[in-house]
Tab-separated table of C-alpha atoms and ligand atoms in Angstrom:
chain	number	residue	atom	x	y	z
B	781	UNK	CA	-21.606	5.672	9.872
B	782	UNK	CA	-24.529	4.220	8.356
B	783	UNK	CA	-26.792	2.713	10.695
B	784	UNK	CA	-28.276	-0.191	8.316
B	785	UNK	CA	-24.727	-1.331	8.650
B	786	UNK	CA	-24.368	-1.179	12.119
B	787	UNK	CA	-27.483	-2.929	12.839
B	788	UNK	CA	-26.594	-5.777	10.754
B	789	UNK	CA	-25.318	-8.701	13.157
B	790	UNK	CA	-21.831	-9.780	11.435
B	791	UNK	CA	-19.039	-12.019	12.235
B	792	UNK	CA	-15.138	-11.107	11.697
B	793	UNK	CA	-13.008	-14.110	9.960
B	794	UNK	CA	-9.527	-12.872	9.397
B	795	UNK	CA	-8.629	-10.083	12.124
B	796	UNK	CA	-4.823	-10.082	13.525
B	797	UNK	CA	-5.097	-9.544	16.837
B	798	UNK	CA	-1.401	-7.781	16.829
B	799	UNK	CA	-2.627	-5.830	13.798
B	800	UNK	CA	-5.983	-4.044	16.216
B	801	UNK	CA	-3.198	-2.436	18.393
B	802	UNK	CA	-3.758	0.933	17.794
B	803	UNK	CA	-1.218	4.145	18.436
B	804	UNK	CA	-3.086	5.637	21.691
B	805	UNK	CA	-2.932	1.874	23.193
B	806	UNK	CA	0.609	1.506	21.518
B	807	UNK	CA	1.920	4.229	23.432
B	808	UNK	CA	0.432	3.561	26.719
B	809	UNK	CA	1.821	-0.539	26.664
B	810	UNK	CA	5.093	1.374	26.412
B	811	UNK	CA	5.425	3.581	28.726
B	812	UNK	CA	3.889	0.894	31.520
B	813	UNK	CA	6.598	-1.334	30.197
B	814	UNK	CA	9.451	1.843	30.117
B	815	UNK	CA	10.026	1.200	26.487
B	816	UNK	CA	11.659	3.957	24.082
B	817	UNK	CA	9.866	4.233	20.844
B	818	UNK	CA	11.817	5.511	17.238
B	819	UNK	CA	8.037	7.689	17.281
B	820	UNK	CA	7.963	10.842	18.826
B	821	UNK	CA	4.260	11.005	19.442
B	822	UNK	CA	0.698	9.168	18.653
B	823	UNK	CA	1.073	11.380	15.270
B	824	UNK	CA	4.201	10.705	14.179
B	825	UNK	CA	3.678	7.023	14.327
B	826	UNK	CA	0.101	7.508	12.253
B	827	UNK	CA	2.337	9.495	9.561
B	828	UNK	CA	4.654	6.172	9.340
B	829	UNK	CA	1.555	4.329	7.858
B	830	UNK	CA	1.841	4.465	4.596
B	831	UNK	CA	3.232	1.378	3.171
B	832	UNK	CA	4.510	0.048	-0.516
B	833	UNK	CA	3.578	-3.146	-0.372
B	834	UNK	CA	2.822	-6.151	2.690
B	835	UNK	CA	6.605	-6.290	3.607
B	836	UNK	CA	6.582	-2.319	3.879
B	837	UNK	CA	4.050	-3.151	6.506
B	838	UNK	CA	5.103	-6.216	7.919
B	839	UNK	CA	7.836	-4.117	9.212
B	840	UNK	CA	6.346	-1.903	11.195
B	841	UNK	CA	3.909	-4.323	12.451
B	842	UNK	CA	6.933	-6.220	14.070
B	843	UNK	CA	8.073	-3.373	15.632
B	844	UNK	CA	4.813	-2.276	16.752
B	845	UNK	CA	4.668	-5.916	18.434
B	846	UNK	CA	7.519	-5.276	20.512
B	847	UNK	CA	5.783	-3.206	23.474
B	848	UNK	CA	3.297	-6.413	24.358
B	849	UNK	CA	5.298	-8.098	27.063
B	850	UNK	CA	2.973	-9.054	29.464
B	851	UNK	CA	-0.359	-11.116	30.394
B	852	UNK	CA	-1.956	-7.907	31.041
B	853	UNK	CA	-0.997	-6.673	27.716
B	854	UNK	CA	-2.065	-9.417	25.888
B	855	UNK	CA	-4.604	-9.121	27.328
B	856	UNK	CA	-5.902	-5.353	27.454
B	857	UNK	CA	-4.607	-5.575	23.455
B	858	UNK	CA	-7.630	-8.241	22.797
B	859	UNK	CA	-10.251	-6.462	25.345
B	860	UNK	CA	-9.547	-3.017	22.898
B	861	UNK	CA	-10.306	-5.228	19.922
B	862	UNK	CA	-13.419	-6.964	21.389
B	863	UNK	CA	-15.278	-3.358	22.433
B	864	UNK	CA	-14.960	-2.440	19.086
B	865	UNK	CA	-16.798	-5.574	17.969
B	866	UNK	CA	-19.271	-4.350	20.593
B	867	UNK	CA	-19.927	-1.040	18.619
B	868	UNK	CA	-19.797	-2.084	15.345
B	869	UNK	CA	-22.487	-5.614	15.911
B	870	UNK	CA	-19.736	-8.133	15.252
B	871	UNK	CA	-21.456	-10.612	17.232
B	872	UNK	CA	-18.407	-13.723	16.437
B	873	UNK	CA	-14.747	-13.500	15.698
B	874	UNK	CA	-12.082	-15.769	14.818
B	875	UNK	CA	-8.838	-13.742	15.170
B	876	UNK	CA	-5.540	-15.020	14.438
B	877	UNK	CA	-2.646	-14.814	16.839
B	878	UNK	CA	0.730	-14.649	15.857
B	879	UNK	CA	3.449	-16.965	18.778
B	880	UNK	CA	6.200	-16.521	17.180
B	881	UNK	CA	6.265	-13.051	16.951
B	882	UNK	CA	6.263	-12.745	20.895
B	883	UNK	CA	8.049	-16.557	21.700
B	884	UNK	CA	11.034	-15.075	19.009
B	885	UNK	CA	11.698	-12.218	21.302
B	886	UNK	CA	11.469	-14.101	24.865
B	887	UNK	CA	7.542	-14.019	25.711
B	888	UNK	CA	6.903	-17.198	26.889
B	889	UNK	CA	3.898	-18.952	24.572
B	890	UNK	CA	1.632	-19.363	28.057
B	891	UNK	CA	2.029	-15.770	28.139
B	892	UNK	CA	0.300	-14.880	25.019
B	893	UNK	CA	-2.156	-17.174	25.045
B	894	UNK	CA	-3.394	-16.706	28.679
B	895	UNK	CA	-3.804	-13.057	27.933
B	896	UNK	CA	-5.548	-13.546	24.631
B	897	UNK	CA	-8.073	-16.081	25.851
B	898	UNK	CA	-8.652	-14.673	29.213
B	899	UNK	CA	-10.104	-11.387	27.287
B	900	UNK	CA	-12.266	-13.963	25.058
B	901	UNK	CA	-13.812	-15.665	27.392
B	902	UNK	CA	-14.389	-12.454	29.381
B	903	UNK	CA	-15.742	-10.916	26.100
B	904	UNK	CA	-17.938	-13.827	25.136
B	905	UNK	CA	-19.863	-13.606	29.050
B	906	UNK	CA	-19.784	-9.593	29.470
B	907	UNK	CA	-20.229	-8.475	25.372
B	908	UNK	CA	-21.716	-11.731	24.270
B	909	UNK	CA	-19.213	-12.241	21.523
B	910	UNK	CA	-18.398	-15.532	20.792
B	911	UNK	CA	-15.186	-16.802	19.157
B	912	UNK	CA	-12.894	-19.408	18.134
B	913	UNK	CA	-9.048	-18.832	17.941
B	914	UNK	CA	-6.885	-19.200	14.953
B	915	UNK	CA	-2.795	-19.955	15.569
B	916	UNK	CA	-1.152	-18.633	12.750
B	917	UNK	CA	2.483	-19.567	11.787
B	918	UNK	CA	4.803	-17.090	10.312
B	919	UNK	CA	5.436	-17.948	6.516
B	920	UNK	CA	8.781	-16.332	6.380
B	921	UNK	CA	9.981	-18.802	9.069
B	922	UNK	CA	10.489	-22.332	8.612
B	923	UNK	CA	8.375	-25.653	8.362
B	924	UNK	CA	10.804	-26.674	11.508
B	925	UNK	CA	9.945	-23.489	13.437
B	926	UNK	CA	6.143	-24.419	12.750
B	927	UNK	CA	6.592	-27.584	14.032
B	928	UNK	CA	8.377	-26.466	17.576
B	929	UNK	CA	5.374	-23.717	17.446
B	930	UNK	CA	2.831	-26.378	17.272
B	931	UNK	CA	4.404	-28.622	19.624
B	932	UNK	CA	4.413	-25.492	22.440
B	933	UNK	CA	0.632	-24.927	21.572
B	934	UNK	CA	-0.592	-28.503	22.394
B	935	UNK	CA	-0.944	-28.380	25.884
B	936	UNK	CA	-3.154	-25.602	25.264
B	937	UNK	CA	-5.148	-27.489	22.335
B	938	UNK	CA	-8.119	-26.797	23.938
B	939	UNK	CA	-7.750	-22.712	23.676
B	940	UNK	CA	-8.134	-22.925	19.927
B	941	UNK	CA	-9.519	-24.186	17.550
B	942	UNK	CA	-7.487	-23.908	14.008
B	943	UNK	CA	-4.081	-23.132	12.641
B	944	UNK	CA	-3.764	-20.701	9.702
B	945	UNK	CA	-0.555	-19.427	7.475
B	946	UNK	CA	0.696	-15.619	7.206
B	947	UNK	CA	3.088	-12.756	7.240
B	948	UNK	CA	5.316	-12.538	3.901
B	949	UNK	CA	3.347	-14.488	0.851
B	950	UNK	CA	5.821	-14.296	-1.986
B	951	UNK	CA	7.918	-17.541	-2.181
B	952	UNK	CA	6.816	-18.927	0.824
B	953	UNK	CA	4.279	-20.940	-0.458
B	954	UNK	CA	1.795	-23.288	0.801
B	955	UNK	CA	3.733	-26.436	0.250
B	956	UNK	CA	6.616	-25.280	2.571
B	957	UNK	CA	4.209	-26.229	5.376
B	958	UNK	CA	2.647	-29.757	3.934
B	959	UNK	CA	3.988	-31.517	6.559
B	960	UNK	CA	2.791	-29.300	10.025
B	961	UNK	CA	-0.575	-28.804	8.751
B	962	UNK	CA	-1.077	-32.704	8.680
B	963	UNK	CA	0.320	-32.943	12.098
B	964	UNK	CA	-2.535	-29.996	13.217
B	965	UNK	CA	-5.289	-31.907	11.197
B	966	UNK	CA	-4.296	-34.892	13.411
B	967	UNK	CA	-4.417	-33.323	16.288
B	968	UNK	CA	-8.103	-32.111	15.385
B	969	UNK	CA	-7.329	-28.637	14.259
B	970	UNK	CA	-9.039	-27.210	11.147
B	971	UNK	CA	-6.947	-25.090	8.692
B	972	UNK	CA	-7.074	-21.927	7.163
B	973	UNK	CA	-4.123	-19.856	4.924
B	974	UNK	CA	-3.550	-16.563	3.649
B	975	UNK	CA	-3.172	-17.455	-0.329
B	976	UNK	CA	-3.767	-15.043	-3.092
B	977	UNK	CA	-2.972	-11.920	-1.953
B	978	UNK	CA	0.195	-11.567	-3.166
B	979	UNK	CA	0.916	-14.723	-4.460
B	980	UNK	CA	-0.379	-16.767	-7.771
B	981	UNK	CA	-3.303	-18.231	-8.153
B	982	UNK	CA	-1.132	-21.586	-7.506
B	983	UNK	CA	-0.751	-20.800	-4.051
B	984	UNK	CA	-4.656	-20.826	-3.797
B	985	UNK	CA	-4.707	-24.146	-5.261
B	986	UNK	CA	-1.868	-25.367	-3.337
B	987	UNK	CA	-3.979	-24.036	0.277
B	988	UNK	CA	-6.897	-26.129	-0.781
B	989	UNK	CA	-5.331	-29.577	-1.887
B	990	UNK	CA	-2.404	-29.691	0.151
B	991	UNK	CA	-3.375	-28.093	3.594
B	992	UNK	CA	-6.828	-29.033	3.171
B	993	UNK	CA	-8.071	-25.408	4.255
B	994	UNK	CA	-11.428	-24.473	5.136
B	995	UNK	CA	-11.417	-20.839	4.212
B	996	UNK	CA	-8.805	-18.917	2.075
B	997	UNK	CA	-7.656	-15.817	3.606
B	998	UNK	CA	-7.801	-12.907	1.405
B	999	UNK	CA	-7.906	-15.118	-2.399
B	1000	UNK	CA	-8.755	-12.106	-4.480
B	1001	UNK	CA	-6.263	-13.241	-7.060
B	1002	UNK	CA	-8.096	-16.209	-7.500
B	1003	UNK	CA	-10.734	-14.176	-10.255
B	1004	UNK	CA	-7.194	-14.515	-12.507
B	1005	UNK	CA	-7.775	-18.362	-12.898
B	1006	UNK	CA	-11.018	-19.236	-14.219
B	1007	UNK	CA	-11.189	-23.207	-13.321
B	1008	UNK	CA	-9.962	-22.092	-9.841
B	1009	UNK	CA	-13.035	-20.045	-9.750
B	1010	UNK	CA	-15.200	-22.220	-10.673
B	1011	UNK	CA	-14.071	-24.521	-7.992
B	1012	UNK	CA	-14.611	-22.278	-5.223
B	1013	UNK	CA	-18.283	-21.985	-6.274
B	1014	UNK	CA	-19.434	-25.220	-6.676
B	1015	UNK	CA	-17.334	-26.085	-3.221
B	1016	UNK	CA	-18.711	-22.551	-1.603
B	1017	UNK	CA	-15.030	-22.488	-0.302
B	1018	UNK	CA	-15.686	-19.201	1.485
B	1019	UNK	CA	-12.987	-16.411	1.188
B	1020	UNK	CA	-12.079	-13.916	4.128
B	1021	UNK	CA	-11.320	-10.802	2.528
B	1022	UNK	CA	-10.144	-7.204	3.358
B	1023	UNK	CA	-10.740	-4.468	0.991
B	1024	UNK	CA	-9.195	-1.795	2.708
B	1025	UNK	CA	-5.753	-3.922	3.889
B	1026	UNK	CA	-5.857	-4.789	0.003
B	1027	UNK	CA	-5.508	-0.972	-1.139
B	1028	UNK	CA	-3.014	-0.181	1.592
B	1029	UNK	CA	-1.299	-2.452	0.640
B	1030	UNK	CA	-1.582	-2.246	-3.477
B	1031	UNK	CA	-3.038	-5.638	-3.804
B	1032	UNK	CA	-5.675	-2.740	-5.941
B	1033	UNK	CA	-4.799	0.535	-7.175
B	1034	UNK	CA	-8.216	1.923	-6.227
B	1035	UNK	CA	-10.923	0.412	-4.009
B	1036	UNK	CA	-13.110	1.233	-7.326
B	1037	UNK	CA	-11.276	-1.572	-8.707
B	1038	UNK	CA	-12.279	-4.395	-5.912
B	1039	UNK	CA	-13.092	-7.401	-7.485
B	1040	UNK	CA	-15.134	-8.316	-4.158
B	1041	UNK	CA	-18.367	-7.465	-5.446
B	1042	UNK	CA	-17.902	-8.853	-8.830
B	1043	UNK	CA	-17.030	-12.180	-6.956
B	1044	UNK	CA	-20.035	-12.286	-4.423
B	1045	UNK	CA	-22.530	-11.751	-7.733
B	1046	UNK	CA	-20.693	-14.901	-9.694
B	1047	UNK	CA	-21.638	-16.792	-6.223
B	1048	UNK	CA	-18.785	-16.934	-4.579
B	1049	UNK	CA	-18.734	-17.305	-0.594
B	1050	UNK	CA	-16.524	-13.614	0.162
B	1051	UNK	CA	-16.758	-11.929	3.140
B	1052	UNK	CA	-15.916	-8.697	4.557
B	1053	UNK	CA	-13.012	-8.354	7.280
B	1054	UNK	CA	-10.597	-5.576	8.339
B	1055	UNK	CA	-7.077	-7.955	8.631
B	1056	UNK	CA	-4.764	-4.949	10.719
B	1057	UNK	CA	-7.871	-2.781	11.398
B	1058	UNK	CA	-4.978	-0.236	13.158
B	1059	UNK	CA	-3.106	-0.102	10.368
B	1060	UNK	CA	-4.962	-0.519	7.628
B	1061	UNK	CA	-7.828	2.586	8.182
B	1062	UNK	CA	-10.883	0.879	9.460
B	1063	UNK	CA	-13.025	-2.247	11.503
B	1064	UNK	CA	-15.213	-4.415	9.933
B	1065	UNK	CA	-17.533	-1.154	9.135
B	1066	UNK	CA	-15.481	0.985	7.497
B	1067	UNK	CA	-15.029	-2.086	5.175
B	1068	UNK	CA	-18.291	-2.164	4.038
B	1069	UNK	CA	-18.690	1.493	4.228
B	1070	UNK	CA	-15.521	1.871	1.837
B	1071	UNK	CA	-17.340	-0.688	-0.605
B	1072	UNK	CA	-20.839	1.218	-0.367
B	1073	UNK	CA	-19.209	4.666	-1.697
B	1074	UNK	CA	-16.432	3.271	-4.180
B	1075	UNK	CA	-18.402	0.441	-5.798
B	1076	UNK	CA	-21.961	1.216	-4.797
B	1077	UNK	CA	-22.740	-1.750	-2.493
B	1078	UNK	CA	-26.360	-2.197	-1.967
B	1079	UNK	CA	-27.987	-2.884	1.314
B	1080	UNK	CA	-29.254	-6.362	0.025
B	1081	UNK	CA	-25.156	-7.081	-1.472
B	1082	UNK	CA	-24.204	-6.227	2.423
B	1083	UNK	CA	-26.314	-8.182	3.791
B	1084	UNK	CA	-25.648	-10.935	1.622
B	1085	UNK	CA	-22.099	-10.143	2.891
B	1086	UNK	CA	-22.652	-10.416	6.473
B	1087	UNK	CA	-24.550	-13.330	6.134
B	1088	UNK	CA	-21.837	-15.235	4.807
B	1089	UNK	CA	-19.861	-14.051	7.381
B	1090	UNK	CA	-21.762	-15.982	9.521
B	1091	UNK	CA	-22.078	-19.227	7.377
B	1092	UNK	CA	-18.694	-19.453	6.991
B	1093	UNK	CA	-17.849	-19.447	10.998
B	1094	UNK	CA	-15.734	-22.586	12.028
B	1095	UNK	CA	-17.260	-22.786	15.123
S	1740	LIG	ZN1	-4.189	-11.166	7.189
């Protein structure tokens, strides 16, 4: 790896924490908790990542899911994640959690949470990584099963500090969840979404005037609507993207193709993030490694990068 990259201090905006698990970790959470995978080995399961599209992925992912159970797991899950921030000079992150993926299946909220903080605060004293973290809802679930999500998370208010929108984009859009965002912005929360990955342009819009979002997660689509655009220059509404999750996943055909680059030179706030860093080939790193040999990133474009990064921190 290129050590002009390494040495430049970054932070990570749009990381899943359930999306860092990787195989060799995989494996080990279950065989502590004596569960039988469909995977024959650490291979086989690598072989099974090649996916279509997000829902191709989003698959897998929820089965992958299925062997945290515990505190400790939770918890050893986020450490993993965390060392390789270490290596790779990530000195902030604001990773998303996903509840309802683990309250669904009969992990207790307190559960998750304890685990996942326990290894932040432990990372932010022993690594010196700081962080602030995001509860995401699931899309493809309803506004109602938001709101009994939020409602679990507010004794724990203090443990985060913003609620953001994922899993399945197409026709789930932003609107659906009008009403819970309002109730996190009253609570104090900020707000982030995933919005133009998948979906329209619309969706982008939708993010920013009816959730009131800080950020938009991923928003590459957003170079198809030219007042859109526009807007998130003169705002500087920063966007958290992920070239290598978007060519997994076919948002591109070809990482040659990224319109990241082309964005950051019009002057808009993007940034450079690895989403499912397990799944999708790569940390933060091999993100801007991948957009130094397919589009010829320049030191001075990366660091322009990175220093977004940083300026568009919530906390
Ligand atoms: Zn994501």
């Amino acid at each position: 790896m290129y050590d002009w990259l390494n040495a430049l201090p970054k932070a990570e905006l749009h990381l899943h924490l359930e999306g860092s698990l990787e195989p060799e970790l995989l494996f080990a959470l279950a065989e502590r908790n004596k569960i039988k995978l469909p995977w024959h080995d650490v291979e086989a399961l690598r072989g099974a990542y090649a996916f279509n599209n997000l829902q191709e992925f989003l698959d897998l992912y929820y089965q992958g899911a299925d062997v945290l159970r515990t505190e400790q797991d939770f918890y050893d899950l986020t450490w993993a994640y965390l060392q390789k921030c270490q290596a790779q000079n990530v000195v902030h992150t604001e990773p998303f959690f996903d509840p309802q993926t683990h309250t669904d299946r009969g992990i207790p909220f307190e559960v998750v949470l304890r685990g996942i903080k326990q290894a932040l605060v432990d990372g932010e004293k022993q690594l010196g990584i700081s962080h602030g973290l995001i509860l995401s809802f699931l899309r493809h679930l309803s506004e109602e099963q938001a709101f009994d999500t939020l409602e679990q998370a507010m004794p724990f208010r203090d443990a985060f500090v913003a609620v953001g929108l994922d899993s399945s984009e197409l026709g789930h859009p932003p609107s659906k969840f009008q009403r819970v965002f309002a109730k996190a912005r009253s609570e104090g929360l900020l707000t982030v979404a995933h919005a133009g990955e998948e979906g329209p342009p619309e969706y982008i819009w939708q993010a920013l005037d009816l959730l009131k979002v800080q950020r938009i997660d991923h928003g590459v689509r957003a170079s198809e609507d030219e007042r859109l655009m526009q807007r998130l220059i003169d705002e500087q509404i920063p966007l958290t993207v992920c070239p290598l999750s978007n060519i997994k996943l076919r948002v591109f055909d070809d990482m040659r193709r990224h319109n990241i680059l082309a964005m950051l030179e019009r002057g808009v706030k993007v940034t450079v993030n690895s989403d499912d860093p397990a799944y999708f080939g790569g940390y933060v790193n091999e993100n801007f490694a991948a957009l130094h040999e397919a589009l010829g990133m320049s030191e001075a474009q990366a660091r322009r990068l990175a220093q977004n990064s940083l300026e568009a921190r919530l906390v």
